[in-house]
C-alpha cells in the first residue's frame, strides 16, 4: 500500500511540483484548496484527475481537523502561506494569520487527529533578512526584515516547539529562492522572463525594475521539492537549509534572460523606485552542506539553465496566446 500525502498550497508553484513528484513515487495525494472565487488551478491542470482536492483554510481550525481526518495522511506538507514579501507590508496582519498562526493551527489539527504523521513546514531564507553571517546555515541567527520574514520565523519555531514538546516528526526546510516557469509573475525572476518574452514578441518595449544590485541564491523549484520529501524520509526529524550556494544579482538575471532572447537589456530596462522595498535584504546565500551530507541532496539545474528554461517557457506561452 503506497503512502498518502496532504499538501496545503497545492495550486502554488511548489505544491504543483511536489504533487507531480509524489505521484511519480506512487503516493495518493490530497491537496487543500481555499474556497475562493479566484482559485487558480492552472499549475495542476495536467494532474487534476490524479489528485484529490478538498476545501480547507489555514484560518479555519475545524476545516483542518476535518481534512486530516478524511485524508489520514502519512505526510503533511504545509506549503500554503501569504508568500509574496511586498504584500506582507500592505497586509501584515493577514500575513501573520496565514504564515504564522496557520502553522500552529495545522500542527494542532495534526496532533489531535494524526499525531504520527510526518510534517514538513516551508521555512524561508527571508528569515535571515539582515544576515548575521555569510553564507547562511541552520545555526545562523534570524533577523527578518519584512512582516513575511517575521511570520516565517514564528512558523519555523512553532514547528521546532511541537517536535520537541510532543515528540512529533516535524521538520522545517529553510528554502532559499527557488523559481520555475510556474513562478507567479509578481516575483522578480518571472517578471523578468515574462518581460523578455513580451519584448521579444513585440508586445511591449520596456521593463520596469527596482534594485538591480539585490543578490539572491536562486535554484529550480523542481529540485527543491525533492529535498522536502527527503527530509520526511529520514530516521530523525531535523531542519535543513536548501540552496545552491551561489549568489547572483538581479542584473545578472536580466543579462542572462535578455541575451538568451538575443536582446540588449540596456535598451529596455528602466529603474522604477516604486519597486524598491522599504527594507532590503542584503546578501542571501545558503550553505546546504548539511542537506548534501545527510539527505544526499544536490541541485541539478544551474542558474543559467533555470533562467533560459523560464524565458523559453514564457515565449512559448505567449506564442500560443496564453495570458
XYZ file of C-alpha atoms in Angstrom:
323
model
C 0.000 0.000 0.000
C 1.503 3.356 -1.046
C 1.733 6.351 1.224
C -0.763 9.203 1.405
C 0.314 12.835 1.438
C -1.607 16.027 2.145
C -0.297 19.214 0.536
C -1.543 22.654 1.575
C -0.853 25.203 -1.140
C -1.065 22.534 -3.867
C -2.070 25.122 -6.501
C 1.159 27.093 -5.956
C 4.492 26.645 -7.681
C 5.986 24.292 -5.081
C 2.727 22.461 -4.447
C 2.350 21.578 -8.120
C 5.926 20.271 -8.473
C 5.654 18.365 -5.191
C 2.344 16.782 -6.230
C 3.924 15.612 -9.506
C 6.935 14.244 -7.654
C 4.855 12.350 -5.063
C 2.574 10.907 -7.750
C 5.690 9.592 -9.523
C 6.582 7.841 -6.238
C 3.174 6.141 -6.087
C 1.622 8.359 -3.416
C -2.063 9.066 -3.035
C -2.105 12.880 -2.992
C -4.663 15.106 -1.285
C -4.476 18.834 -1.895
C -6.017 21.555 0.226
C -7.600 24.440 -1.675
C -9.295 27.509 -0.262
C -12.896 28.179 -1.118
C -12.327 31.207 -3.236
C -13.807 32.561 -6.418
C -10.321 33.301 -7.728
C -8.649 29.933 -7.038
C -6.259 29.239 -9.877
C -5.771 25.608 -10.905
C -3.519 26.298 -13.913
C -0.406 24.791 -12.363
C -2.085 21.468 -11.545
C -4.456 21.252 -14.522
C -2.371 18.433 -16.074
C -2.600 16.292 -12.908
C -6.006 17.380 -11.658
C -7.576 13.984 -12.300
C -4.770 12.278 -10.322
C -5.015 14.297 -7.090
C -7.884 14.619 -4.603
C -8.723 18.257 -3.916
C -10.511 19.210 -0.724
C -11.501 22.564 0.713
C -9.719 23.825 3.777
C -8.327 27.059 5.115
C -5.379 27.840 7.397
C -7.618 30.406 9.110
C -10.254 27.787 9.961
C -9.235 25.177 12.548
C -12.281 22.954 12.034
C -11.647 22.639 8.297
C -8.101 21.424 9.033
C -9.279 18.835 11.556
C -11.834 17.515 9.050
C -9.301 17.465 6.248
C -6.705 15.474 8.207
C -9.391 13.096 9.416
C -10.624 12.430 5.876
C -7.221 12.163 4.178
C -5.444 10.299 7.039
C -2.053 11.310 5.629
C 1.314 9.722 6.340
C 2.961 13.001 5.371
C 1.723 16.613 5.563
C 3.460 19.327 3.554
C 2.452 22.789 4.749
C 3.270 24.988 1.761
C 0.296 27.365 1.969
C 1.095 30.931 3.046
C 0.771 34.529 2.039
C 4.123 34.245 0.306
C 4.774 37.497 -1.528
C 7.100 39.722 0.517
C 5.884 43.165 -0.714
C 2.254 42.182 0.049
C 3.306 41.466 3.631
C 3.946 45.209 4.039
C 0.426 46.126 2.894
C -1.273 43.173 4.649
C 0.858 42.461 7.731
C -1.991 41.105 9.896
C -3.288 38.753 7.217
C 0.286 37.589 6.576
C 0.648 36.785 10.286
C -2.647 34.871 10.359
C -1.732 32.645 7.399
C 2.026 32.403 7.537
C 2.493 32.258 11.333
C -0.685 31.190 13.154
C -1.742 28.988 10.230
C 1.211 26.705 11.034
C 0.057 26.340 14.652
C -3.476 25.513 13.508
C -2.098 22.839 11.197
C 0.152 21.321 13.879
C -2.690 21.355 16.438
C -5.028 19.623 13.978
C -2.380 17.001 13.238
C -1.675 16.472 16.937
C -5.375 15.931 17.592
C -6.133 13.630 14.662
C -2.949 12.037 13.248
C -0.023 12.768 15.553
C 2.117 10.027 13.996
C 2.079 11.690 10.569
C 5.242 13.447 9.395
C 5.051 17.208 8.996
C 7.002 19.489 6.676
C 6.961 23.255 7.246
C 8.048 25.584 4.450
C 10.503 27.916 6.156
C 12.256 30.625 4.168
C 15.630 32.299 3.672
C 13.750 35.590 4.269
C 14.038 34.673 7.975
C 17.745 35.584 7.760
C 16.909 39.072 6.467
C 19.708 41.333 7.668
C 22.166 38.495 7.524
C 24.360 37.839 10.531
C 26.859 35.689 8.612
C 27.617 34.699 5.028
C 26.739 32.096 3.869
C 23.685 31.272 5.986
C 23.322 27.829 7.529
C 20.961 26.139 10.002
C 22.676 27.770 13.006
C 22.734 31.325 11.589
C 20.653 33.709 13.757
C 17.473 35.045 12.174
C 16.962 38.777 11.635
C 13.856 39.092 9.429
C 13.315 42.336 7.514
C 9.669 42.057 6.484
C 6.359 41.045 8.095
C 6.589 37.910 5.904
C 10.037 37.044 7.286
C 8.851 37.627 10.865
C 5.805 35.377 10.322
C 8.035 32.657 8.844
C 10.287 32.772 11.932
C 7.220 32.135 14.098
C 6.159 29.240 11.836
C 9.663 27.824 11.986
C 9.999 27.894 15.757
C 6.467 26.656 16.473
C 7.385 23.616 14.336
C 10.566 23.067 16.362
C 8.475 23.521 19.516
C 5.941 20.842 18.603
C 8.743 18.470 17.638
C 10.467 18.909 20.986
C 7.371 19.202 23.219
C 5.190 16.462 21.715
C 7.811 14.250 20.090
C 6.197 14.805 16.682
C 8.085 14.213 13.443
C 8.048 17.846 12.322
C 10.742 19.431 10.162
C 11.383 22.830 8.616
C 13.060 23.268 5.262
C 14.771 26.663 5.105
C 14.497 27.091 1.365
C 16.316 29.842 -0.467
C 14.696 31.436 -3.522
C 13.530 28.823 -5.977
C 11.951 29.621 -9.291
C 10.419 27.953 -12.339
C 8.169 28.657 -15.324
C 5.302 28.266 -12.794
C 6.512 31.138 -10.609
C 3.965 33.936 -10.114
C 4.545 36.987 -12.316
C 4.852 39.253 -9.266
C 8.234 37.655 -8.414
C 11.259 39.320 -9.972
C 12.597 36.266 -11.848
C 9.306 35.635 -13.618
C 8.675 39.345 -14.089
C 11.979 39.488 -15.982
C 11.463 36.363 -18.115
C 7.858 37.314 -18.941
C 9.051 40.844 -19.803
C 11.809 39.485 -22.056
C 9.307 37.249 -23.863
C 6.916 40.176 -24.403
C 9.678 42.458 -25.694
C 10.974 39.682 -27.972
C 7.484 39.185 -29.443
C 6.859 42.940 -29.811
C 4.137 43.073 -27.133
C 5.957 45.694 -25.044
C 9.128 47.776 -25.284
C 10.325 48.297 -21.728
C 10.611 46.500 -18.414
C 10.464 48.410 -15.121
C 12.510 47.004 -12.248
C 13.668 48.055 -8.764
C 17.064 47.329 -7.208
C 19.332 45.653 -9.804
C 22.061 45.132 -7.200
C 19.928 42.902 -4.917
C 21.507 39.448 -4.796
C 19.786 36.128 -4.278
C 20.581 32.429 -4.195
C 18.216 31.137 -6.904
C 17.503 27.475 -7.596
C 14.921 25.414 -9.504
C 11.689 24.592 -7.640
C 11.620 21.070 -9.094
C 14.948 20.336 -7.358
C 13.779 21.839 -4.066
C 10.603 19.778 -3.654
C 12.763 16.649 -3.811
C 14.581 17.963 -0.733
C 11.258 18.392 1.113
C 10.420 14.760 0.508
C 13.891 13.571 1.534
C 13.553 15.356 4.893
C 10.451 13.303 5.720
C 12.193 10.021 4.834
C 14.901 10.396 7.500
C 15.082 8.469 10.784
C 15.260 11.696 12.756
C 13.350 14.956 12.294
C 15.646 17.909 11.684
C 15.803 21.260 9.880
C 17.796 21.878 6.709
C 18.931 24.801 4.589
C 18.225 24.131 0.902
C 20.122 26.348 -1.541
C 22.546 26.334 -4.463
C 25.328 28.097 -2.559
C 25.730 30.561 -5.440
C 24.607 34.162 -5.467
C 23.512 36.218 -8.464
C 22.324 39.810 -8.764
C 19.073 40.886 -10.397
C 21.274 42.469 -13.063
C 22.884 39.077 -13.845
C 19.401 37.590 -14.103
C 18.468 40.371 -16.536
C 21.639 39.879 -18.599
C 21.174 36.111 -18.980
C 17.459 36.438 -19.812
C 17.815 39.220 -22.411
C 20.884 37.736 -24.113
C 19.172 34.318 -24.337
C 16.436 36.043 -26.367
C 19.006 37.935 -28.457
C 18.183 41.319 -26.896
C 20.241 44.165 -25.354
C 18.855 44.692 -21.844
C 20.161 48.268 -21.594
C 17.736 49.354 -24.319
C 14.683 48.065 -22.461
C 15.172 48.089 -18.667
C 14.055 51.164 -16.698
C 14.585 51.594 -12.947
C 11.393 52.447 -11.065
C 11.768 53.499 -7.381
C 8.239 52.154 -6.718
C 9.688 48.613 -6.853
C 12.315 49.165 -4.161
C 11.437 47.544 -0.799
C 11.117 49.569 2.458
C 13.872 47.395 3.978
C 16.019 45.497 1.518
C 17.513 42.127 2.357
C 21.268 42.162 1.811
C 23.110 39.080 0.693
C 21.156 35.836 0.884
C 23.349 32.869 0.064
C 22.814 29.475 1.623
C 25.135 26.742 2.805
C 23.343 23.461 2.066
C 26.241 21.206 3.072
C 24.196 19.555 5.845
C 21.451 18.626 3.340
C 24.046 17.336 0.887
C 25.697 15.219 3.573
C 22.637 13.889 5.429
C 19.972 13.843 2.696
C 22.233 13.213 -0.281
C 20.540 16.177 -1.988
C 22.167 18.251 -4.710
C 20.526 20.752 -7.079
C 20.566 19.617 -10.702
C 19.531 22.761 -12.636
C 22.061 25.628 -12.904
C 21.207 29.344 -12.620
C 21.713 29.894 -16.363
C 19.732 26.754 -17.162
C 16.882 27.936 -14.946
C 16.677 31.430 -16.475
C 16.793 30.051 -20.027
C 14.113 27.462 -19.207
C 11.866 30.249 -17.900
C 12.438 32.560 -20.897
C 11.715 29.707 -23.331
C 8.535 28.753 -21.461
C 7.284 32.362 -21.461
C 7.973 32.849 -25.179
C 6.195 29.561 -25.915
C 3.234 30.519 -23.715
C 2.761 33.926 -25.345
C 3.154 32.486 -28.862
C 0.286 30.126 -28.053
C -1.839 33.079 -26.934
C -1.997 32.083 -23.271
C -2.098 35.001 -20.787
